Short mmCIF file of C-alpha atoms in Angstrom, two decimals:
data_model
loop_
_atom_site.label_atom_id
_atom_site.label_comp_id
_atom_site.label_asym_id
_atom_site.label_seq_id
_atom_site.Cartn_x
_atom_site.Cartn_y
_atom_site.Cartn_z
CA UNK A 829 7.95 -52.31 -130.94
CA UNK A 830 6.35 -53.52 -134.15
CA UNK A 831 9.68 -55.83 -134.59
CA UNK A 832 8.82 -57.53 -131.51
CA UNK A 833 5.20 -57.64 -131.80
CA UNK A 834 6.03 -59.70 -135.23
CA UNK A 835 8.88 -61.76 -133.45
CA UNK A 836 7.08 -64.38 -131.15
CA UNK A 837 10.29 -65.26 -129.39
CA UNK A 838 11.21 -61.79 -129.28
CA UNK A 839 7.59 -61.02 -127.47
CA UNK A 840 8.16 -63.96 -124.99
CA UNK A 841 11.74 -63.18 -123.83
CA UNK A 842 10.87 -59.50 -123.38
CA UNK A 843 7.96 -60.26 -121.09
CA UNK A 844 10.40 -62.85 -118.92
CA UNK A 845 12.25 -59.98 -118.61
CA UNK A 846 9.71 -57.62 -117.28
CA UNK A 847 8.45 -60.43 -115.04
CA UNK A 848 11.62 -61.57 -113.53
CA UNK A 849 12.10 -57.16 -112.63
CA UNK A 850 9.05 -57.03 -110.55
CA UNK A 851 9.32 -60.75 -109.30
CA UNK A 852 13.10 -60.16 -107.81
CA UNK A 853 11.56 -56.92 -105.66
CA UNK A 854 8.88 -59.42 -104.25
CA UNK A 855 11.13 -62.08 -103.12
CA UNK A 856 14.03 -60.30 -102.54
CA UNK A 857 13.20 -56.41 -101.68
CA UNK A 858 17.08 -56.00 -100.68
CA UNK A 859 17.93 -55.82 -103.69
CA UNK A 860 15.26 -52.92 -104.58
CA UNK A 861 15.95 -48.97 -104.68
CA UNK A 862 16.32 -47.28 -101.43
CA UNK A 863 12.97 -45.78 -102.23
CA UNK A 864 10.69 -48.65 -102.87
CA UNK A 865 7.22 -48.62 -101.46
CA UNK A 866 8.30 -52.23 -99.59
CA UNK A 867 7.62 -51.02 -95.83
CA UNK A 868 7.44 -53.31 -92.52
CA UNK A 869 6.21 -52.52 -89.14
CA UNK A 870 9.00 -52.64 -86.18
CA UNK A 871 8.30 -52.46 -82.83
CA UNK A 872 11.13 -52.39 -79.85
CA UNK A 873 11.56 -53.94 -76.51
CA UNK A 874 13.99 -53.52 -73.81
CA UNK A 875 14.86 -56.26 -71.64
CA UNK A 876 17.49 -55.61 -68.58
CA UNK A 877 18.48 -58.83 -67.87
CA UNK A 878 22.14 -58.29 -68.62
CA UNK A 879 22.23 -55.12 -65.80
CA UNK A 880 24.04 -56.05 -62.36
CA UNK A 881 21.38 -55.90 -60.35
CA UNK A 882 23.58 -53.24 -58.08
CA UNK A 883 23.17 -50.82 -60.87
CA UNK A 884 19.30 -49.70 -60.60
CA UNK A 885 18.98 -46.46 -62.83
CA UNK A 886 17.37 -46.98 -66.43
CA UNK A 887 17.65 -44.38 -69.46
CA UNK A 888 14.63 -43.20 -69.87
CA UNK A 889 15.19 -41.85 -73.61
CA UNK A 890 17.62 -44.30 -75.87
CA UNK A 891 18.79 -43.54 -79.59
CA UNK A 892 18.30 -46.57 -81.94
CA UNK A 893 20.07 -47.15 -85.67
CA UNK A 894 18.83 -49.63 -87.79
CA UNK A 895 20.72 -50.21 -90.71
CA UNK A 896 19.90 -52.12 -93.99
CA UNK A 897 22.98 -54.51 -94.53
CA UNK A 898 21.83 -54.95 -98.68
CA UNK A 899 21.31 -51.43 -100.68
CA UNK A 900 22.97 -50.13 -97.47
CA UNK A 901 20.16 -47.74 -95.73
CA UNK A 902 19.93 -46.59 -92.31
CA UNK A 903 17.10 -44.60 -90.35
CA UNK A 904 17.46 -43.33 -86.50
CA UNK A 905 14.78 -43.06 -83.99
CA UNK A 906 14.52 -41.53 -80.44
CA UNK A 907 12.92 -44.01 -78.32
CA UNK A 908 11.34 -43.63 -74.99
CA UNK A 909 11.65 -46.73 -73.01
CA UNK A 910 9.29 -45.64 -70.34
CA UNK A 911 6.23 -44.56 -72.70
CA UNK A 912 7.69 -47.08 -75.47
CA UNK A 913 7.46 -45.31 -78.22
CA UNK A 914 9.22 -42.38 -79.99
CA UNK A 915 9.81 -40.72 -83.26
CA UNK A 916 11.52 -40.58 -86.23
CA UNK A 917 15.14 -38.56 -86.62
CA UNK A 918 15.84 -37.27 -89.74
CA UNK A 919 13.94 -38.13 -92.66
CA UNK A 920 10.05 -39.06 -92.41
CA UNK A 921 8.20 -42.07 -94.08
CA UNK A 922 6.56 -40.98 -97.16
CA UNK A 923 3.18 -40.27 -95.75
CA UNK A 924 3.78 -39.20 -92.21
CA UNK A 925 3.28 -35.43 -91.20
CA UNK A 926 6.22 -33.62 -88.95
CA UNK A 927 3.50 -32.98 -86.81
CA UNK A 928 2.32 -36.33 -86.30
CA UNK A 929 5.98 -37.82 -85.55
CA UNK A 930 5.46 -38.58 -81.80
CA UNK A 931 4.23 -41.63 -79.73
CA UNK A 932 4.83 -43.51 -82.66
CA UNK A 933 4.19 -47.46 -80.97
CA UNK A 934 4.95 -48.95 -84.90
CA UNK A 935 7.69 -47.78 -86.96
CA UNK A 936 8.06 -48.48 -90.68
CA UNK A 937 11.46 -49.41 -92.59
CA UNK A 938 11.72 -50.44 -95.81
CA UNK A 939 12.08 -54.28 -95.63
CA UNK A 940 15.28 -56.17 -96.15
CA UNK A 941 17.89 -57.33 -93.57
CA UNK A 942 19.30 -55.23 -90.57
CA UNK A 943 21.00 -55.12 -88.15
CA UNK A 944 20.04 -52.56 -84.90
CA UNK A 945 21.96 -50.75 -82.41
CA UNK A 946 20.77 -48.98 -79.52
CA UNK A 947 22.37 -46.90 -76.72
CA UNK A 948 21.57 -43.64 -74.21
CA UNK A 949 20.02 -40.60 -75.64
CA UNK A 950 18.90 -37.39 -74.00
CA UNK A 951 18.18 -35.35 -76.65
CA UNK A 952 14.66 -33.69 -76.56
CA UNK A 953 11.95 -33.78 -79.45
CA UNK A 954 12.77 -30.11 -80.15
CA UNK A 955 16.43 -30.67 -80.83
CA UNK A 956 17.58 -31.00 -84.50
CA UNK A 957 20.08 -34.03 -84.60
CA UNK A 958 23.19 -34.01 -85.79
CA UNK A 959 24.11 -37.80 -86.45
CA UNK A 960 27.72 -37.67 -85.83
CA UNK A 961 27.02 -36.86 -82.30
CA UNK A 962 24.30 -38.56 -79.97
CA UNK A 963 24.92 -36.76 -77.05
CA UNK A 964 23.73 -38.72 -73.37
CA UNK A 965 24.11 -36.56 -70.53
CA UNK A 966 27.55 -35.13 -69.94
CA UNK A 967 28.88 -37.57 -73.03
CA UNK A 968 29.26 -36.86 -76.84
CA UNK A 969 29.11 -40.27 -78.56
CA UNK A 970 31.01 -39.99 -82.02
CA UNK A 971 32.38 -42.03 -84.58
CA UNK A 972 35.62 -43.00 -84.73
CA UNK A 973 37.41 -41.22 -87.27
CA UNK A 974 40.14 -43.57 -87.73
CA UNK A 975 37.59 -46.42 -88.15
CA UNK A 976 35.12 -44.93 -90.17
CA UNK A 977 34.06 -42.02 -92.26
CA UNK A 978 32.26 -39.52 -89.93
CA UNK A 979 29.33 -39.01 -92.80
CA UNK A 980 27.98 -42.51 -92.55
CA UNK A 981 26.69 -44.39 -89.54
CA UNK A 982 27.68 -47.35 -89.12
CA UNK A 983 26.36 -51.01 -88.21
CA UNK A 984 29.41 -51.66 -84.69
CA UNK A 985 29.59 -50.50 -81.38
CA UNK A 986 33.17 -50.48 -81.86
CA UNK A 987 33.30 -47.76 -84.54
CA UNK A 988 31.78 -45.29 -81.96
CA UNK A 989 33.54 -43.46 -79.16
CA UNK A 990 31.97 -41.96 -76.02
CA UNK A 991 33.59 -38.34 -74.18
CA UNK A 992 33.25 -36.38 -71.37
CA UNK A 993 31.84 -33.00 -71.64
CA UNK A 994 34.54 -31.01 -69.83
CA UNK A 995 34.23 -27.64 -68.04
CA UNK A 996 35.89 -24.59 -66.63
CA UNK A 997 36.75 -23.96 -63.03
CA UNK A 998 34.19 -21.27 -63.35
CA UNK A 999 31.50 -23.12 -65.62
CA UNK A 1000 31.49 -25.06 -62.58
CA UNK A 1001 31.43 -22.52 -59.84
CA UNK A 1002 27.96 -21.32 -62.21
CA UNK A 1003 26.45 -24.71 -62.40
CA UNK A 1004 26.52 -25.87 -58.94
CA UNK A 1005 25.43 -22.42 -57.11
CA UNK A 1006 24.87 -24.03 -54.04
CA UNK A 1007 28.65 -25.45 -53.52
CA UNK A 1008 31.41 -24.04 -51.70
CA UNK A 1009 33.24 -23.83 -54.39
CA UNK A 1010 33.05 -19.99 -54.50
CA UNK A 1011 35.21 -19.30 -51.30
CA UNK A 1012 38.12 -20.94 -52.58
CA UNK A 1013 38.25 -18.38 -55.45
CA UNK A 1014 40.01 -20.78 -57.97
CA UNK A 1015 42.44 -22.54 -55.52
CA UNK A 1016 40.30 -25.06 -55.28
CA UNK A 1017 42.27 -27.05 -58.23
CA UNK A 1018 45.60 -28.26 -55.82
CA UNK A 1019 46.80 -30.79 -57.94
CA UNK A 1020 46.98 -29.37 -62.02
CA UNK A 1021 49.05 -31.50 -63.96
CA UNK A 1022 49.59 -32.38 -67.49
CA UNK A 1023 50.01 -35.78 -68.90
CA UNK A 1024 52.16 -34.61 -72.03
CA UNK A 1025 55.64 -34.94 -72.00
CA UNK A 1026 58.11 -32.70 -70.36
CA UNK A 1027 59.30 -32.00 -73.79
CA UNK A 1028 56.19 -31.40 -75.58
CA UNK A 1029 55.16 -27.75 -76.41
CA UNK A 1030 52.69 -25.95 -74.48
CA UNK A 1031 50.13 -26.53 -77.10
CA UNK A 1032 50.56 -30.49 -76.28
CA UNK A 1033 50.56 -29.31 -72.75
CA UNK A 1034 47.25 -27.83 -72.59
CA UNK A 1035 45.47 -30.42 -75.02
CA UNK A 1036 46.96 -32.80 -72.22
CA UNK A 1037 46.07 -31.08 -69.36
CA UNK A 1038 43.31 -32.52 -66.65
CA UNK A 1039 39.81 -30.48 -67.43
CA UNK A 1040 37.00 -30.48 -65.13
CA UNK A 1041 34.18 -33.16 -65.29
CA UNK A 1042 30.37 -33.66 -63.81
CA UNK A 1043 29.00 -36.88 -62.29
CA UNK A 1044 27.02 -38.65 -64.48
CA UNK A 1045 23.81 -39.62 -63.31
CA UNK A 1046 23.10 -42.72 -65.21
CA UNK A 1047 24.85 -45.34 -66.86
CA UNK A 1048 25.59 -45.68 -70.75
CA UNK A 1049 23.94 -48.12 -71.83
CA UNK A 1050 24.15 -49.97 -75.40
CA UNK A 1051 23.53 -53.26 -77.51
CA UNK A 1052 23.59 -54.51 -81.08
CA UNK A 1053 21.47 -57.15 -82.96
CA UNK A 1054 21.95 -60.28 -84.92
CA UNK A 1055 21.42 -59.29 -88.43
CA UNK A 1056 17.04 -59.96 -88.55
CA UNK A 1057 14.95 -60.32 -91.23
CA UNK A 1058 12.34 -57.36 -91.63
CA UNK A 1059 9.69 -59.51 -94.12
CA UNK A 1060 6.50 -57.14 -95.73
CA UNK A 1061 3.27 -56.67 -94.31
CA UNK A 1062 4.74 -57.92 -90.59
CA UNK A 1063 5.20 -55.93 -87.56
CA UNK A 1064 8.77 -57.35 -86.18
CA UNK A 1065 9.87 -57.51 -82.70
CA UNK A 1066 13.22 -56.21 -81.95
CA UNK A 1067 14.51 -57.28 -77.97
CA UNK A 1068 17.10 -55.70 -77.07
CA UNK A 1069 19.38 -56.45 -73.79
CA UNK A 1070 21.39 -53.46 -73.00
CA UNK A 1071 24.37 -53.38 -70.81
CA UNK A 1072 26.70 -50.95 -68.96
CA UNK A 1073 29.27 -49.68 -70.69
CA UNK A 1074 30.33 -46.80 -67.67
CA UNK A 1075 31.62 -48.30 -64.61
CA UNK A 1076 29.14 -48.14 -61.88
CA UNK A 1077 31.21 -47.80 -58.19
CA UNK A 1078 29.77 -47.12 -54.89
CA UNK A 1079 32.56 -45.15 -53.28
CA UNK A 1080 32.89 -44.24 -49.67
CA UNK A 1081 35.05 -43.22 -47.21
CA UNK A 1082 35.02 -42.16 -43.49
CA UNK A 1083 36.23 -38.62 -41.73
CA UNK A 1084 37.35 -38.35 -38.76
CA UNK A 1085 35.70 -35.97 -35.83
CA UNK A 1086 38.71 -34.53 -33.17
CA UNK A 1087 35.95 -33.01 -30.64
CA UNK A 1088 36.75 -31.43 -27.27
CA UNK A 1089 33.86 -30.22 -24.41
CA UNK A 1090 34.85 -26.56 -25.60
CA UNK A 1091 35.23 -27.23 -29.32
CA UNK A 1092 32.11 -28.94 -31.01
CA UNK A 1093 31.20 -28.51 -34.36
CA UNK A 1094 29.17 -30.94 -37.37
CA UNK A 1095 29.60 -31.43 -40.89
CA UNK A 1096 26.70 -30.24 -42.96
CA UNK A 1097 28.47 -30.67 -46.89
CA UNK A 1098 31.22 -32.53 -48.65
CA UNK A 1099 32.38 -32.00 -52.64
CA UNK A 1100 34.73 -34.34 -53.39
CA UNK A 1101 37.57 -33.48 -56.75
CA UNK A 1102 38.73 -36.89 -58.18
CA UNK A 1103 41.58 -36.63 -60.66
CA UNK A 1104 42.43 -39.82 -63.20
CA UNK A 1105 38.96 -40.32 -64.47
CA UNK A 1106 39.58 -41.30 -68.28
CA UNK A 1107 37.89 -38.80 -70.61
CA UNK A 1108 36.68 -41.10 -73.66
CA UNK A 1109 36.43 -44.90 -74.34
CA UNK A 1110 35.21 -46.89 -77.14
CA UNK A 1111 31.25 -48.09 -76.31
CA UNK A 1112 32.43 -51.39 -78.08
CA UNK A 1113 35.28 -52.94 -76.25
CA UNK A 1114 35.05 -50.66 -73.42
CA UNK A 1115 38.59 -49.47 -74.28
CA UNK A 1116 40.02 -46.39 -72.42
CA UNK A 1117 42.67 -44.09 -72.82
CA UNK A 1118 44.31 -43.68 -69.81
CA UNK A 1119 46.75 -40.85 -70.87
CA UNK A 1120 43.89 -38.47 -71.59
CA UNK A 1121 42.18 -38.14 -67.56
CA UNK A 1122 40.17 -35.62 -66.30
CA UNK A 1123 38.64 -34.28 -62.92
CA UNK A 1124 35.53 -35.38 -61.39
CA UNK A 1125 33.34 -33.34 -59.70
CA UNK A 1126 30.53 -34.73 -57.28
CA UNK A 1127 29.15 -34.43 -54.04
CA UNK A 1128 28.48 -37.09 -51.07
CA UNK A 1129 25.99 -38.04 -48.93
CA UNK A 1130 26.64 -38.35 -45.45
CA UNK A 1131 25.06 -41.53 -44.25
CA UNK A 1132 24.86 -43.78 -41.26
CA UNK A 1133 28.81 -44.91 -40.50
CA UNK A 1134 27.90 -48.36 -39.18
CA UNK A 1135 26.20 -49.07 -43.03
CA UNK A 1136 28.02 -50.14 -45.76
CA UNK A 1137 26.03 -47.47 -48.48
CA UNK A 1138 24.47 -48.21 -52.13
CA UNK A 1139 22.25 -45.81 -53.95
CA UNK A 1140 19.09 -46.80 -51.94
CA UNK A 1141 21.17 -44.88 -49.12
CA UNK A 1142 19.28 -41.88 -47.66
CA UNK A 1143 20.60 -38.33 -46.77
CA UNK A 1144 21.11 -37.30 -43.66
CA UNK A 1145 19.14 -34.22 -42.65
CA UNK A 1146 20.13 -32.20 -40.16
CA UNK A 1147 18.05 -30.92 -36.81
CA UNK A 1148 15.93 -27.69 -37.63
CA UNK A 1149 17.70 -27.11 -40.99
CA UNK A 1150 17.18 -24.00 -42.84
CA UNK A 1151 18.66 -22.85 -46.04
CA UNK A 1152 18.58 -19.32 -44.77
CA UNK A 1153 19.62 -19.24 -41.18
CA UNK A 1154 21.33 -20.90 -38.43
CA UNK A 1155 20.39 -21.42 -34.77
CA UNK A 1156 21.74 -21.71 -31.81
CA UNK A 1157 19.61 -25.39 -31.18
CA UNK A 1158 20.93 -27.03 -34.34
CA UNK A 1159 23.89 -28.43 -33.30
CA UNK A 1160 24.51 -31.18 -35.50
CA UNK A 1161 23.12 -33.67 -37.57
CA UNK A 1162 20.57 -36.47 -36.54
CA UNK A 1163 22.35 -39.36 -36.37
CA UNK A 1164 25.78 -37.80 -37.09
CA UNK A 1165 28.32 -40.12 -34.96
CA UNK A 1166 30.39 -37.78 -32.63
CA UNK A 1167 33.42 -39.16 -33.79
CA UNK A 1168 32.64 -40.23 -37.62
CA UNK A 1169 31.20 -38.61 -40.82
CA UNK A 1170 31.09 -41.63 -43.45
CA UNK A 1171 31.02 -39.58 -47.03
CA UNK A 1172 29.40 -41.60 -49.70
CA UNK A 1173 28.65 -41.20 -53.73
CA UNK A 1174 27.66 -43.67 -56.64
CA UNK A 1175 29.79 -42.64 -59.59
CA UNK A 1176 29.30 -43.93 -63.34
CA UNK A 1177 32.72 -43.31 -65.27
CA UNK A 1178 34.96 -45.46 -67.51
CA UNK A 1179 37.30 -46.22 -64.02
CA UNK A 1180 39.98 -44.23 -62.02
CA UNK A 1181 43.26 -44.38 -62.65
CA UNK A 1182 46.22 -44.48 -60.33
CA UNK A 1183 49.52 -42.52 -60.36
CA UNK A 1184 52.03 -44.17 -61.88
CA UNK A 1185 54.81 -43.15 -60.12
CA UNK A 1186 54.56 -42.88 -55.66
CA UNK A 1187 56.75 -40.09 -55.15
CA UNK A 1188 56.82 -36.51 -52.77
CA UNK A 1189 57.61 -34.95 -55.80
CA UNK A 1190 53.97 -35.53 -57.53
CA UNK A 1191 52.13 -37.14 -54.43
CA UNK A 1192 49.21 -34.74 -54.91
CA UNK A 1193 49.62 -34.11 -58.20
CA UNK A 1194 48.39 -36.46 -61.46
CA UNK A 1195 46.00 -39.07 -61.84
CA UNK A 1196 44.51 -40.96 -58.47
CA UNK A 1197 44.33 -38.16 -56.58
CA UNK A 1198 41.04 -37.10 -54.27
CA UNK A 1199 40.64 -33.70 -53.06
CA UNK A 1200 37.89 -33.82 -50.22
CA UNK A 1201 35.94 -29.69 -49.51
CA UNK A 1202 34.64 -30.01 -45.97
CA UNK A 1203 31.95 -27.41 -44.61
CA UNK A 1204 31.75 -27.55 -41.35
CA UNK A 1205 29.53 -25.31 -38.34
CA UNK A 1206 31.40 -24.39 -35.33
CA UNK A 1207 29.79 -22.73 -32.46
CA UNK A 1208 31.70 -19.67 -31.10
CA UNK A 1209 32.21 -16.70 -30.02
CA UNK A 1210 32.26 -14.00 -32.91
CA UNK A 1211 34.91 -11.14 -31.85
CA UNK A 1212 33.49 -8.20 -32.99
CA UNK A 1213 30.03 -8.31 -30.69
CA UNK A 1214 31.44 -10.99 -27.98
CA UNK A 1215 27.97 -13.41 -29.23
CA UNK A 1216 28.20 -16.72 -29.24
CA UNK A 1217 26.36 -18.62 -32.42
CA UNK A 1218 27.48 -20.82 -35.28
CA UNK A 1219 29.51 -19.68 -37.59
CA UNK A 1220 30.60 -21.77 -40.87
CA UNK A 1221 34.09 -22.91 -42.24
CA UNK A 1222 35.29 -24.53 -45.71
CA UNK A 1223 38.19 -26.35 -45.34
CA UNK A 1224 39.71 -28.93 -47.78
CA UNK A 1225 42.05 -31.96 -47.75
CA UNK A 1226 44.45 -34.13 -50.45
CA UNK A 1227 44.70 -37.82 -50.48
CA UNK A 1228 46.76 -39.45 -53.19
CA UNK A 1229 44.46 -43.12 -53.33
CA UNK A 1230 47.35 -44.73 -54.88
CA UNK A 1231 47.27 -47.94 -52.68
CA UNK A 1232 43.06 -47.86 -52.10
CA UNK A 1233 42.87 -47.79 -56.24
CA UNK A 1234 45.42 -50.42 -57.09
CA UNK A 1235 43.53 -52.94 -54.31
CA UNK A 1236 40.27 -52.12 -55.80
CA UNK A 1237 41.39 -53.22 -59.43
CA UNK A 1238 38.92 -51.31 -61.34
CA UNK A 1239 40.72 -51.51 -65.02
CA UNK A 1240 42.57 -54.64 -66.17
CA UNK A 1241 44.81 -54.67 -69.42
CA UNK A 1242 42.99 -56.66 -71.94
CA UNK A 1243 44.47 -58.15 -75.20
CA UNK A 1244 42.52 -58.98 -78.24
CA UNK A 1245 44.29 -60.09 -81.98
CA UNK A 1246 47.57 -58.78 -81.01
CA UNK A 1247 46.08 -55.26 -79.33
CA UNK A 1248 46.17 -54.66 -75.64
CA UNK A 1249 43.96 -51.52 -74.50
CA UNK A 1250 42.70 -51.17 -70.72
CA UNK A 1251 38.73 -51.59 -70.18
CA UNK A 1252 36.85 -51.62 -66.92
CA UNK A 1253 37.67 -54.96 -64.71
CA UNK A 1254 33.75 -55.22 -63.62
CA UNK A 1255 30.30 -53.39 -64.45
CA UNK A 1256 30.14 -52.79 -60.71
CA UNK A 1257 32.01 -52.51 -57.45
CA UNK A 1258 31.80 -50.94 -53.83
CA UNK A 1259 35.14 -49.46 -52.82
CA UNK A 1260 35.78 -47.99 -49.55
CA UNK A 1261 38.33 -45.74 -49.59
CA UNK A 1262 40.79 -46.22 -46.31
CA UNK A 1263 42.23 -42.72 -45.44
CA UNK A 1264 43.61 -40.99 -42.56
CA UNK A 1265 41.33 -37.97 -42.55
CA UNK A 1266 40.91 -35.98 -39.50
CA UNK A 1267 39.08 -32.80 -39.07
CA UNK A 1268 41.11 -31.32 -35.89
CA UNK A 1269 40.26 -27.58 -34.26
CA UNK A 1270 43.65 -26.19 -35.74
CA UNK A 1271 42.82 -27.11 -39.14
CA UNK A 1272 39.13 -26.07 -38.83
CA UNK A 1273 39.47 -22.58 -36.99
CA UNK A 1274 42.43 -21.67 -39.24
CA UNK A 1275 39.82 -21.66 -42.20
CA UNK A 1276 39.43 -18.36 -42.36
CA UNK A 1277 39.04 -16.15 -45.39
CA UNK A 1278 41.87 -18.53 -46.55
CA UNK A 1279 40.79 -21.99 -46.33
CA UNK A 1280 43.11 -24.44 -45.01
CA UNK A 1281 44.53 -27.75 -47.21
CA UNK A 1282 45.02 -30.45 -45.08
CA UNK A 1283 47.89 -33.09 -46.96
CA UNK A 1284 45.98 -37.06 -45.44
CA UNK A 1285 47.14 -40.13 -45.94
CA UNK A 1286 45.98 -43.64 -46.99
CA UNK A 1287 45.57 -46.15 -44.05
CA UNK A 1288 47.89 -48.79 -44.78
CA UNK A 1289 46.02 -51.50 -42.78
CA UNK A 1290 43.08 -52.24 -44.71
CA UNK A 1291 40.73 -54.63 -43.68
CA UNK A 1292 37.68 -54.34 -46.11
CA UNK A 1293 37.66 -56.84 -48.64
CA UNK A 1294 37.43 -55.65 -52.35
#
């Protein structure tokens, strides 16, 4: 030190040096340690402007990444869009408490350049996150592990893949207690299949095979930035214009009443089983494999059949309902046609696919196929006291929707730099399913403690337009 205090050039060169340290953190903070005191405000806005306007629900919790594209950091936030604001995942700013993360308007990053990415979250503030999996409803949003390493998140949509949850017959039977999925006592599945090979060993087979799936509420939603600027001392607005990535579908279809003046009965429930429903798809390019499928559970609404339904649609409820009991004035439901029952149900999933191959040998079995669980009153006599009163049957029946998928187009092959993957055709579309489906008195009153699988048919006139 004495050297340089003696050396005047010495002196001046070492003090452009210190300078030109603490001046290239001011101008340029990207290029300072992850942990320098540089922080910014950030504050987030979601605007809906790229929704279809057919698609109405909103996520009311969202998970947000930004990531520092210079001395590479990221930070993750839950984000309440309704309340907007949220908290911190992971790793506090120095100075915050754990207990005051919440309804934070205002976050802080250090500053630099980033780039942001957003998409559904359900996770609640009591949760411990893991980052490899942002789970939104019934999906598990992961990294790709062929694209990128699983420890670090990353700035694309396309390195991130989105799965169905999948499910037992009887995790199902337990989660939806009030279905009639119980009397079927496991027969309910009529069309198992396996997409593996016939060659492929049973391990392939079952890793293959068609698992249950729920309805998902709400769409995914997602969107990236631009790479912004986030400058010191400044609270930065971040907009961001989420779309679908799930395929949003009103789907309906119509069943047939076969009435006489001594047979009369109404429909008071319908679960629906839709095979071909692909089980994960990239949240970037919307690709989706359509050799993994699955099988959707939901349940309809029965609605006016002179009304083309959307999710405003109301429920019908039925005269002098009760949960508990049964009597003799119900009869049927208001408004119920006579002749008609239209079943209707807004689905978001990645799309249906078809079956392949038309044949008897696998016409209710594979992808594309809709298995329709009908309860039904009937008033009649009960044979062991001679009283008359209603008495309730579950039957079910098979339609392979072949023809009524491959009209509605939902999934188009798409190529991009030499790669062709299928992706949804459309955020949204109505479909209405054209099938023969007639509830007749032999099929209903031989629904006993076995009940009866009725094999329908597609119409093959079809009038609605897609």
């Amino acid at each position: 030190m004495n050297k340089i205090k003696n050396n005047p050039l010495k002196t001046f060169l070492y003090l452009c040096i210190i300078a030109f340290t603490f001046a290239s953190c001011e101008v340029n903070e990207d290029l300072c340690d992850k942990e320098h005191p540089h922080k910014s405000g950030v504050q987030f806005n979601y605007v809906w402007d790229k929704m279809p306007e057919a698609i109405t629900a909103r996520p009311v919790n969202t998970y947000i990444l930004a990531n520092r594209v210079i001395n590479t950091m990221s930070t993750s936030f839950m984000y309440n869009v309704v309340a907007e604001s949220g908290h911190y995942l992971g790793a506090l700013p120095e100075g915050l408490a754990e207990e005051d993360n919440h309804d934070i308007t205002t976050f802080r990053l250090s500053s630099g350049e980033y780039k942001f990415l957003t998409m559904s979250f359900n996770r609640t503030f009591e949760e411990k996150l893991d980052p490899s999996r942002i789970v939104t409803e019934d999906y598990i949003i992961t990294p790709n592990p062929l694209k990128v390493n699983a420890e670090e998140l990353k700035l694309r949509l396309g390195q991130f893949k989105a799965e169905h949850r999948t499910y037992t017959y009887d995790e199902l039977k337990e989660y939806y207690v009030d279905s009639p999925f119980g009397e079927f006592d496991g027969s309910v599945d009529n069309n198992p299949y396996t997409s593996a090979s016939e060659n492929a060993s049973e391990e392939e087979k079952e890793a293959k095979r068609a698992k249950f799936i729920r309805n998902i509420t709400e769409p995914i939603v997602v969107d990236s930035t631009t790479i912004c600027r986030i400058g010191n001392d400044e609270v930065t607005q971040v907009n961001f214009h989420p779309t679908t990535v799930t395929q949003n579908i009103d789907l309906y279809f119509d069943l047939k009443k076969k009435q006489t003046s001594n047979f009369q009965f109404f429909v008071s429930d319908v679960w629906c089983v839709l095979s071909g429903i692909p089980r994960s798809m990239n949240i970037g390019t919307g690709a989706v494999d359509i050799t993994q499928t699955d099988k959707l559970i939901f349940r309809t609404k029965l609605v006016d059949p002179t009304q083309v339904p959307n999710a405003s649609s109301e429920e019908l409820k039925p005269k002098g309902w009760s949960s508990e009991k049964i009597t003799d004035n119900i009869g049927r439901y208001d408004n119920q046609s006579e002749d008609i029952v239209r079943c209707y149900a807004n689905l978001n999933i990645p799309g249906i696919v078809e079956n392949s191959v038309y044949t008897d040998a696998n016409k209710y079995a594979g992808p594309g196929v809709l298995q329709v669980i009908v309860k039904v009153w009937v008033y009649e006599k009960n044979v062991d006291d001679n009283n008359w009163g209603w008495r309730s049957r579950t039957i079910m029946g098979r339609i392979n929707l072949h023809k009524n998928i491959e009209r509605a187009q939902l999934l188009e092959l798409y190529s991009e730099n030499g790669d062709e993957y299928w992706r949804k055709a459309q955020n949204y579309k109505s479909v209405y399913l054209a099938i023969d489906a007639t509830l007749t008195q032999s099929l209903i009153t031989g629904a006993d403690e076995t009940p009866r699988v009725a094999n329908w048919e597609e119409e093959q006139h079809i009038e609605t337009e897609y």
